[in-house]
Amino acid sequence: KQEVTQIPAALSVPEGENLVLNCSFTDSAIYNLQWFRQDPGKGLTSLLLIQSSQREQTSGRLNASLDKSSGRSTLYIAASQPGDSATYLCAVALQGAQKLVFGQGTRLTINP
Amino acid sequence: NAGVTQTPKFQVLKTGQSMTLQCAQDMNHEYMSWYRQDPGMGLRLIHYSVGAGITDQGEVPNGYNVSRSTTEDFPLRLLSAAPSQTSVYFCASRPLGSFYEQYFGPGTRLTVT
């Protein structure tokens, strides 16, 4: 059974710092991996999607990497801003299935 | 486009009551799904559908029923609510062949007393 873990559960950093969020998964037979953002009381917004054949994806200040063999992904946020404060979730899509398995999320707070 | 809409936003039920959470999308997406989100546990898949008339179980289907009579609507039914079903419920939709265009609704916060 695929399990997705995100560490830490919460992170607080001062504005302007570069930071890394971690995601690990137990079964490397994935179709893709996605990072989502969730603001309090809201739904999820997709940030980045990495296909299983790719190593990384970039969007603005965000860079996500994927190492399938070790079962790890990282989300790098450069020059953090207070507006980046949110919960970040990673999810893997299983090969041959129409399902996403989510991690527990990392609650990020950027302090002005 | 309204995207994915969910009603109601909040609901309080007593144990044993039934109710239907509504989900609708106007993007003609074949794939729709329901998740529940509990503190510290991320989102867990309840049921999903790959098209009208086709539904399947996810990770935590017990206590929930679904049907898909149209492309647009995917209601989630709780037949006899239990306190363990207190959670935030999210509906999502996407084209069948693409994870890129995935949209989530704003959620329904359900409390069962």
mmCIF file of N, CA and C in Angstrom, chain A:
data_model
loop_
_atom_site.group_PDB
_atom_site.id
_atom_site.type_symbol
_atom_site.label_atom_id
_atom_site.label_comp_id
_atom_site.label_asym_id
_atom_site.label_seq_id
_atom_site.Cartn_x
_atom_site.Cartn_y
_atom_site.Cartn_z
ATOM 1 N N LYS A 1 0.842 -1.189 0.000
ATOM 2 C CA LYS A 1 0.000 0.000 0.000
ATOM 3 C C LYS A 1 0.879 1.242 0.000
ATOM 4 N N GLN A 2 0.568 2.145 -0.911
ATOM 5 C CA GLN A 2 1.371 3.378 -1.016
ATOM 6 C C GLN A 2 1.120 4.264 0.186
ATOM 7 N N GLU A 3 2.180 4.761 0.798
ATOM 8 C CA GLU A 3 2.077 5.718 1.894
ATOM 9 C C GLU A 3 2.939 6.924 1.557
ATOM 10 N N VAL A 4 2.378 8.101 1.833
ATOM 11 C CA VAL A 4 3.071 9.355 1.543
ATOM 12 C C VAL A 4 3.236 10.113 2.856
ATOM 13 N N THR A 5 4.461 10.558 3.110
ATOM 14 C CA THR A 5 4.775 11.215 4.370
ATOM 15 C C THR A 5 5.413 12.563 4.104
ATOM 16 N N GLN A 6 4.979 13.571 4.859
ATOM 17 C CA GLN A 6 5.572 14.901 4.734
ATOM 18 C C GLN A 6 6.127 15.333 6.091
ATOM 19 N N ILE A 7 7.367 15.757 6.042
ATOM 20 C CA ILE A 7 8.042 16.235 7.247
ATOM 21 C C ILE A 7 8.752 17.540 6.907
ATOM 22 N N PRO A 8 8.631 18.601 7.784
ATOM 23 C CA PRO A 8 7.920 18.584 9.061
ATOM 24 C C PRO A 8 6.429 18.834 8.890
ATOM 25 N N ALA A 9 5.665 18.667 9.964
ATOM 26 C CA ALA A 9 4.236 18.959 9.913
ATOM 27 C C ALA A 9 3.992 20.462 9.876
ATOM 28 N N ALA A 10 4.894 21.225 10.471
ATOM 29 C CA ALA A 10 4.758 22.677 10.481
ATOM 30 C C ALA A 10 6.142 23.293 10.416
ATOM 31 N N LEU A 11 6.208 24.468 9.790
ATOM 32 C CA LEU A 11 7.486 25.159 9.611
ATOM 33 C C LEU A 11 7.232 26.656 9.649
ATOM 34 N N SER A 12 8.061 27.373 10.401
ATOM 35 C CA SER A 12 7.927 28.816 10.500
ATOM 36 C C SER A 12 9.281 29.437 10.208
ATOM 37 N N VAL A 13 9.346 30.343 9.242
ATOM 38 C CA VAL A 13 10.614 30.951 8.847
ATOM 39 C C VAL A 13 10.414 32.447 8.623
ATOM 40 N N PRO A 14 11.480 33.233 8.727
ATOM 41 C CA PRO A 14 11.349 34.672 8.442
ATOM 42 C C PRO A 14 11.279 34.918 6.942
ATOM 43 N N GLU A 15 10.641 36.015 6.600
ATOM 44 C CA GLU A 15 10.505 36.417 5.202
ATOM 45 C C GLU A 15 11.864 36.524 4.524
ATOM 46 N N GLY A 16 11.917 36.106 3.260
ATOM 47 C CA GLY A 16 13.132 36.227 2.484
ATOM 48 C C GLY A 16 13.984 34.978 2.445
ATOM 49 N N GLU A 17 13.737 34.048 3.366
ATOM 50 C CA GLU A 17 14.533 32.819 3.386
ATOM 51 C C GLU A 17 14.121 31.873 2.265
ATOM 52 N N ASN A 18 15.102 31.099 1.806
ATOM 53 C CA ASN A 18 14.818 29.979 0.913
ATOM 54 C C ASN A 18 14.512 28.765 1.782
ATOM 55 N N LEU A 19 13.564 27.938 1.361
ATOM 56 C CA LEU A 19 13.202 26.801 2.196
ATOM 57 C C LEU A 19 12.859 25.576 1.352
ATOM 58 N N VAL A 20 12.905 24.435 2.006
ATOM 59 C CA VAL A 20 12.649 23.161 1.340
ATOM 60 C C VAL A 20 11.610 22.386 2.130
ATOM 61 N N LEU A 21 10.598 21.915 1.443
ATOM 62 C CA LEU A 21 9.603 21.015 2.026
ATOM 63 C C LEU A 21 9.844 19.616 1.466
ATOM 64 N N ASN A 22 9.665 18.619 2.313
ATOM 65 C CA ASN A 22 9.987 17.249 1.938
ATOM 66 C C ASN A 22 8.757 16.363 1.832
ATOM 67 N N CYS A 23 8.824 15.422 0.908
ATOM 68 C CA CYS A 23 7.760 14.451 0.704
ATOM 69 C C CYS A 23 8.418 13.118 0.384
ATOM 70 N N SER A 24 7.978 12.058 1.050
ATOM 71 C CA SER A 24 8.514 10.729 0.736
ATOM 72 C C SER A 24 7.361 9.765 0.497
ATOM 73 N N PHE A 25 7.615 8.762 -0.360
ATOM 74 C CA PHE A 25 6.589 7.775 -0.676
ATOM 75 C C PHE A 25 7.222 6.396 -0.694
ATOM 76 N N THR A 26 6.408 5.378 -0.406
ATOM 77 C CA THR A 26 6.956 4.052 -0.155
ATOM 78 C C THR A 26 7.063 3.189 -1.407
ATOM 79 N N ASP A 27 6.248 3.442 -2.423
ATOM 80 C CA ASP A 27 6.248 2.617 -3.629
ATOM 81 C C ASP A 27 6.661 3.480 -4.813
ATOM 82 N N SER A 28 7.743 3.105 -5.476
ATOM 83 C CA SER A 28 8.273 3.942 -6.566
ATOM 84 C C SER A 28 7.472 3.807 -7.869
ATOM 85 N N ALA A 29 6.491 2.906 -7.907
ATOM 86 C CA ALA A 29 5.685 2.724 -9.131
ATOM 87 C C ALA A 29 4.588 3.777 -9.203
ATOM 88 N N ILE A 30 5.014 5.018 -9.401
ATOM 89 C CA ILE A 30 4.054 6.106 -9.462
ATOM 90 C C ILE A 30 3.929 6.602 -10.892
ATOM 91 N N TYR A 31 2.801 7.224 -11.181
ATOM 92 C CA TYR A 31 2.561 7.812 -12.504
ATOM 93 C C TYR A 31 3.053 9.263 -12.524
ATOM 94 N N ASN A 32 2.762 9.989 -11.460
ATOM 95 C CA ASN A 32 3.271 11.350 -11.307
ATOM 96 C C ASN A 32 3.207 11.762 -9.845
ATOM 97 N N LEU A 33 3.764 12.910 -9.539
ATOM 98 C CA LEU A 33 3.714 13.483 -8.202
ATOM 99 C C LEU A 33 3.326 14.943 -8.339
ATOM 100 N N GLN A 34 2.409 15.378 -7.472
ATOM 101 C CA GLN A 34 1.943 16.765 -7.520
ATOM 102 C C GLN A 34 2.151 17.438 -6.183
ATOM 103 N N TRP A 35 2.397 18.736 -6.239
ATOM 104 C CA TRP A 35 2.393 19.570 -5.048
ATOM 105 C C TRP A 35 1.199 20.510 -5.136
ATOM 106 N N PHE A 36 0.472 20.603 -4.005
ATOM 107 C CA PHE A 36 -0.703 21.456 -3.909
ATOM 108 C C PHE A 36 -0.501 22.478 -2.792
ATOM 109 N N ARG A 37 -1.238 23.560 -2.918
ATOM 110 C CA ARG A 37 -1.302 24.560 -1.864
ATOM 111 C C ARG A 37 -2.734 24.615 -1.358
ATOM 112 N N GLN A 38 -2.896 24.720 -0.036
ATOM 113 C CA GLN A 38 -4.222 24.864 0.562
ATOM 114 C C GLN A 38 -4.212 26.029 1.533
ATOM 115 N N ASP A 39 -5.037 27.028 1.259
ATOM 116 C CA ASP A 39 -5.207 28.146 2.172
ATOM 117 C C ASP A 39 -6.308 27.802 3.171
ATOM 118 N N PRO A 40 -6.267 28.399 4.375
ATOM 119 C CA PRO A 40 -7.246 28.046 5.418
ATOM 120 C C PRO A 40 -8.679 28.159 4.927
ATOM 121 N N GLY A 41 -9.461 27.119 5.146
ATOM 122 C CA GLY A 41 -10.867 27.123 4.779
ATOM 123 C C GLY A 41 -11.129 27.040 3.291
ATOM 124 N N LYS A 42 -10.109 26.734 2.514
ATOM 125 C CA LYS A 42 -10.268 26.691 1.057
ATOM 126 C C LYS A 42 -9.922 25.304 0.516
ATOM 127 N N GLY A 43 -10.210 25.128 -0.774
ATOM 128 C CA GLY A 43 -9.831 23.904 -1.451
ATOM 129 C C GLY A 43 -8.360 23.918 -1.829
ATOM 130 N N LEU A 44 -7.966 22.931 -2.607
ATOM 131 C CA LEU A 44 -6.564 22.790 -3.013
ATOM 132 C C LEU A 44 -6.336 23.419 -4.378
ATOM 133 N N THR A 45 -5.142 23.987 -4.535
ATOM 134 C CA THR A 45 -4.724 24.528 -5.821
ATOM 135 C C THR A 45 -3.458 23.810 -6.243
ATOM 136 N N SER A 46 -3.427 23.299 -7.458
ATOM 137 C CA SER A 46 -2.250 22.596 -7.947
ATOM 138 C C SER A 46 -1.128 23.592 -8.243
ATOM 139 N N LEU A 47 0.077 23.280 -7.754
ATOM 140 C CA LEU A 47 1.235 24.141 -7.966
ATOM 141 C C LEU A 47 2.137 23.581 -9.064
ATOM 142 N N LEU A 48 2.545 22.340 -8.903
ATOM 143 C CA LEU A 48 3.485 21.717 -9.827
ATOM 144 C C LEU A 48 3.151 20.243 -9.948
ATOM 145 N N LEU A 49 3.373 19.708 -11.151
ATOM 146 C CA LEU A 49 3.183 18.283 -11.391
ATOM 147 C C LEU A 49 4.441 17.763 -12.069
ATOM 148 N N ILE A 50 4.989 16.677 -11.552
ATOM 149 C CA ILE A 50 6.177 16.053 -12.138
ATOM 150 C C ILE A 50 5.787 14.657 -12.608
ATOM 151 N N GLN A 51 5.953 14.412 -13.896
ATOM 152 C CA GLN A 51 5.710 13.063 -14.413
ATOM 153 C C GLN A 51 6.805 12.129 -13.898
ATOM 154 N N SER A 52 6.525 10.839 -13.882
ATOM 155 C CA SER A 52 7.479 9.878 -13.317
ATOM 156 C C SER A 52 8.798 9.852 -14.079
ATOM 157 N N SER A 53 8.769 10.270 -15.351
ATOM 158 C CA SER A 53 9.982 10.270 -16.168
ATOM 159 C C SER A 53 10.805 11.551 -16.009
ATOM 160 N N GLN A 54 10.269 12.526 -15.281
ATOM 161 C CA GLN A 54 10.941 13.806 -15.113
ATOM 162 C C GLN A 54 11.679 13.863 -13.780
ATOM 163 N N ARG A 55 12.629 14.808 -13.688
ATOM 164 C CA ARG A 55 13.386 14.971 -12.451
ATOM 165 C C ARG A 55 12.969 16.226 -11.695
ATOM 166 N N GLU A 56 12.500 17.255 -12.422
ATOM 167 C CA GLU A 56 12.084 18.470 -11.739
ATOM 168 C C GLU A 56 11.160 19.304 -12.614
ATOM 169 N N GLN A 57 10.456 20.221 -11.929
ATOM 170 C CA GLN A 57 9.599 21.187 -12.591
ATOM 171 C C GLN A 57 9.732 22.510 -11.849
ATOM 172 N N THR A 58 9.624 23.591 -12.615
ATOM 173 C CA THR A 58 9.784 24.927 -12.022
ATOM 174 C C THR A 58 8.612 25.801 -12.422
ATOM 175 N N SER A 59 8.185 26.633 -11.464
ATOM 176 C CA SER A 59 7.176 27.645 -11.743
ATOM 177 C C SER A 59 7.481 28.843 -10.868
ATOM 178 N N GLY A 60 7.991 29.900 -11.485
ATOM 179 C CA GLY A 60 8.331 31.097 -10.720
ATOM 180 C C GLY A 60 9.355 30.800 -9.641
ATOM 181 N N ARG A 61 9.016 31.102 -8.397
ATOM 182 C CA ARG A 61 9.939 30.872 -7.269
ATOM 183 C C ARG A 61 9.886 29.437 -6.737
ATOM 184 N N LEU A 62 9.080 28.610 -7.348
ATOM 185 C CA LEU A 62 8.907 27.225 -6.882
ATOM 186 C C LEU A 62 9.655 26.265 -7.790
ATOM 187 N N ASN A 63 10.336 25.306 -7.156
ATOM 188 C CA ASN A 63 10.997 24.239 -7.902
ATOM 189 C C ASN A 63 10.731 22.932 -7.180
ATOM 190 N N ALA A 64 10.207 21.964 -7.911
ATOM 191 C CA ALA A 64 9.947 20.652 -7.322
ATOM 192 C C ALA A 64 10.843 19.628 -7.990
ATOM 193 N N SER A 65 11.413 18.757 -7.186
ATOM 194 C CA SER A 65 12.265 17.689 -7.715
ATOM 195 C C SER A 65 11.672 16.339 -7.362
ATOM 196 N N LEU A 66 12.050 15.341 -8.133
ATOM 197 C CA LEU A 66 11.555 13.979 -7.912
ATOM 198 C C LEU A 66 12.699 12.993 -8.064
ATOM 199 N N ASP A 67 12.889 12.152 -7.055
ATOM 200 C CA ASP A 67 13.831 11.037 -7.122
ATOM 201 C C ASP A 67 13.028 9.771 -6.852
ATOM 202 N N LYS A 68 12.600 9.135 -7.943
ATOM 203 C CA LYS A 68 11.724 7.968 -7.788
ATOM 204 C C LYS A 68 12.419 6.822 -7.084
ATOM 205 N N SER A 69 13.678 6.634 -7.392
ATOM 206 C CA SER A 69 14.388 5.471 -6.845
ATOM 207 C C SER A 69 14.485 5.532 -5.330
ATOM 208 N N SER A 70 14.594 6.748 -4.788
ATOM 209 C CA SER A 70 14.685 6.872 -3.332
ATOM 210 C C SER A 70 13.336 7.200 -2.709
ATOM 211 N N GLY A 71 12.323 7.390 -3.538
ATOM 212 C CA GLY A 71 10.994 7.686 -3.020
ATOM 213 C C GLY A 71 10.898 9.052 -2.363
ATOM 214 N N ARG A 72 11.524 10.065 -2.990
ATOM 215 C CA ARG A 72 11.533 11.393 -2.370
ATOM 216 C C ARG A 72 11.235 12.481 -3.382
ATOM 217 N N SER A 73 10.578 13.540 -2.875
ATOM 218 C CA SER A 73 10.385 14.762 -3.635
ATOM 219 C C SER A 73 10.605 15.938 -2.701
ATOM 220 N N THR A 74 11.099 17.024 -3.256
ATOM 221 C CA THR A 74 11.250 18.247 -2.481
ATOM 222 C C THR A 74 10.592 19.390 -3.227
ATOM 223 N N LEU A 75 10.049 20.311 -2.458
ATOM 224 C CA LEU A 75 9.536 21.568 -2.995
ATOM 225 C C LEU A 75 10.386 22.681 -2.436
ATOM 226 N N TYR A 76 11.082 23.360 -3.324
ATOM 227 C CA TYR A 76 11.979 24.461 -2.958
ATOM 228 C C TYR A 76 11.247 25.773 -3.227
ATOM 229 N N ILE A 77 11.185 26.630 -2.199
ATOM 230 C CA ILE A 77 10.577 27.948 -2.344
ATOM 231 C C ILE A 77 11.668 28.982 -2.132
ATOM 232 N N ALA A 78 11.913 29.783 -3.144
ATOM 233 C CA ALA A 78 12.957 30.807 -3.065
ATOM 234 C C ALA A 78 12.370 32.127 -2.579
ATOM 235 N N ALA A 79 13.194 32.860 -1.825
ATOM 236 C CA ALA A 79 12.833 34.213 -1.386
ATOM 237 C C ALA A 79 11.405 34.258 -0.851
ATOM 238 N N SER A 80 11.157 33.515 0.212
ATOM 239 C CA SER A 80 9.794 33.346 0.730
ATOM 240 C C SER A 80 9.147 34.687 1.099
ATOM 241 N N GLN A 81 7.827 34.724 0.943
ATOM 242 C CA GLN A 81 7.027 35.923 1.215
ATOM 243 C C GLN A 81 5.882 35.552 2.155
ATOM 244 N N PRO A 82 5.354 36.528 2.920
ATOM 245 C CA PRO A 82 4.213 36.216 3.802
ATOM 246 C C PRO A 82 3.044 35.577 3.053
ATOM 247 N N GLY A 83 2.854 35.942 1.792
ATOM 248 C CA GLY A 83 1.774 35.360 0.992
ATOM 249 C C GLY A 83 1.970 33.888 0.674
ATOM 250 N N ASP A 84 3.162 33.362 0.952
ATOM 251 C CA ASP A 84 3.408 31.933 0.753
ATOM 252 C C ASP A 84 2.880 31.104 1.924
ATOM 253 N N SER A 85 2.455 31.770 2.970
ATOM 254 C CA SER A 85 1.932 31.050 4.142
ATOM 255 C C SER A 85 0.689 30.266 3.748
ATOM 256 N N ALA A 86 0.722 28.966 3.977
ATOM 257 C CA ALA A 86 -0.358 28.049 3.588
ATOM 258 C C ALA A 86 0.066 26.654 3.996
ATOM 259 N N THR A 87 -0.809 25.683 3.761
ATOM 260 C CA THR A 87 -0.431 24.282 3.913
ATOM 261 C C THR A 87 -0.097 23.726 2.543
ATOM 262 N N TYR A 88 1.025 23.030 2.464
ATOM 263 C CA TYR A 88 1.484 22.449 1.207
ATOM 264 C C TYR A 88 1.374 20.930 1.295
ATOM 265 N N LEU A 89 0.692 20.363 0.312
ATOM 266 C CA LEU A 89 0.491 18.914 0.289
ATOM 267 C C LEU A 89 1.113 18.321 -0.964
ATOM 268 N N CYS A 90 1.711 17.161 -0.804
ATOM 269 C CA CYS A 90 2.146 16.417 -1.982
ATOM 270 C C CYS A 90 1.232 15.210 -2.150
ATOM 271 N N ALA A 91 1.108 14.756 -3.380
ATOM 272 C CA ALA A 91 0.261 13.606 -3.681
ATOM 273 C C ALA A 91 0.874 12.836 -4.843
ATOM 274 N N VAL A 92 0.785 11.513 -4.768
ATOM 275 C CA VAL A 92 1.275 10.682 -5.865
ATOM 276 C C VAL A 92 0.095 10.021 -6.553
ATOM 277 N N ALA A 93 0.173 9.955 -7.876
ATOM 278 C CA ALA A 93 -0.815 9.225 -8.666
ATOM 279 C C ALA A 93 -0.249 7.837 -8.916
ATOM 280 N N LEU A 94 -1.048 6.828 -8.637
ATOM 281 C CA LEU A 94 -0.578 5.459 -8.764
ATOM 282 C C LEU A 94 -0.628 5.007 -10.216
ATOM 283 N N GLN A 95 0.384 4.254 -10.639
ATOM 284 C CA GLN A 95 0.380 3.715 -11.997
ATOM 285 C C GLN A 95 -0.798 2.790 -12.190
ATOM 286 N N GLY A 96 -1.459 2.952 -13.327
ATOM 287 C CA GLY A 96 -2.573 2.073 -13.659
ATOM 288 C C GLY A 96 -3.838 2.351 -12.884
ATOM 289 N N ALA A 97 -3.863 3.395 -12.074
ATOM 290 C CA ALA A 97 -5.044 3.694 -11.265
ATOM 291 C C ALA A 97 -5.391 5.163 -11.394
ATOM 292 N N GLN A 98 -6.631 5.455 -11.167
ATOM 293 C CA GLN A 98 -7.086 6.841 -11.270
ATOM 294 C C GLN A 98 -7.159 7.464 -9.882
ATOM 295 N N LYS A 99 -6.140 7.203 -9.059
ATOM 296 C CA LYS A 99 -6.244 7.623 -7.666
ATOM 297 C C LYS A 99 -5.027 8.443 -7.259
ATOM 298 N N LEU A 100 -5.266 9.392 -6.348
ATOM 299 C CA LEU A 100 -4.191 10.154 -5.721
ATOM 300 C C LEU A 100 -4.074 9.727 -4.264
ATOM 301 N N VAL A 101 -2.835 9.598 -3.794
ATOM 302 C CA VAL A 101 -2.576 9.351 -2.381
ATOM 303 C C VAL A 101 -1.837 10.569 -1.846
ATOM 304 N N PHE A 102 -2.408 11.182 -0.811
ATOM 305 C CA PHE A 102 -1.880 12.435 -0.282
ATOM 306 C C PHE A 102 -1.032 12.212 0.954
ATOM 307 N N GLY A 103 -0.068 13.117 1.126
ATOM 308 C CA GLY A 103 0.623 13.234 2.396
ATOM 309 C C GLY A 103 -0.210 14.073 3.357
ATOM 310 N N GLN A 104 0.307 14.183 4.587
ATOM 311 C CA GLN A 104 -0.440 14.890 5.630
ATOM 312 C C GLN A 104 -0.335 16.403 5.512
ATOM 313 N N GLY A 105 0.625 16.871 4.740
ATOM 314 C CA GLY A 105 0.782 18.312 4.559
ATOM 315 C C GLY A 105 1.803 18.920 5.502
ATOM 316 N N THR A 106 2.386 20.039 5.071
ATOM 317 C CA THR A 106 3.263 20.871 5.907
ATOM 318 C C THR A 106 2.645 22.251 5.987
ATOM 319 N N ARG A 107 2.372 22.695 7.221
ATOM 320 C CA ARG A 107 1.805 24.029 7.416
ATOM 321 C C ARG A 107 2.948 25.024 7.510
ATOM 322 N N LEU A 108 3.025 25.913 6.527
ATOM 323 C CA LEU A 108 4.138 26.861 6.412
ATOM 324 C C LEU A 108 3.689 28.250 6.830
ATOM 325 N N THR A 109 4.470 28.882 7.690
ATOM 326 C CA THR A 109 4.217 30.261 8.106
ATOM 327 C C THR A 109 5.450 31.089 7.790
ATOM 328 N N ILE A 110 5.261 32.152 7.030
ATOM 329 C CA ILE A 110 6.357 33.076 6.699
ATOM 330 C C ILE A 110 6.134 34.340 7.522
ATOM 331 N N ASN A 111 7.075 34.656 8.379
ATOM 332 C CA ASN A 111 6.933 35.795 9.289
ATOM 333 C C ASN A 111 7.537 37.064 8.688
ATOM 334 N N PRO A 112 6.768 38.162 8.657
ATOM 335 C CA PRO A 112 7.292 39.416 8.075
ATOM 336 C C PRO A 112 8.465 39.966 8.879
#
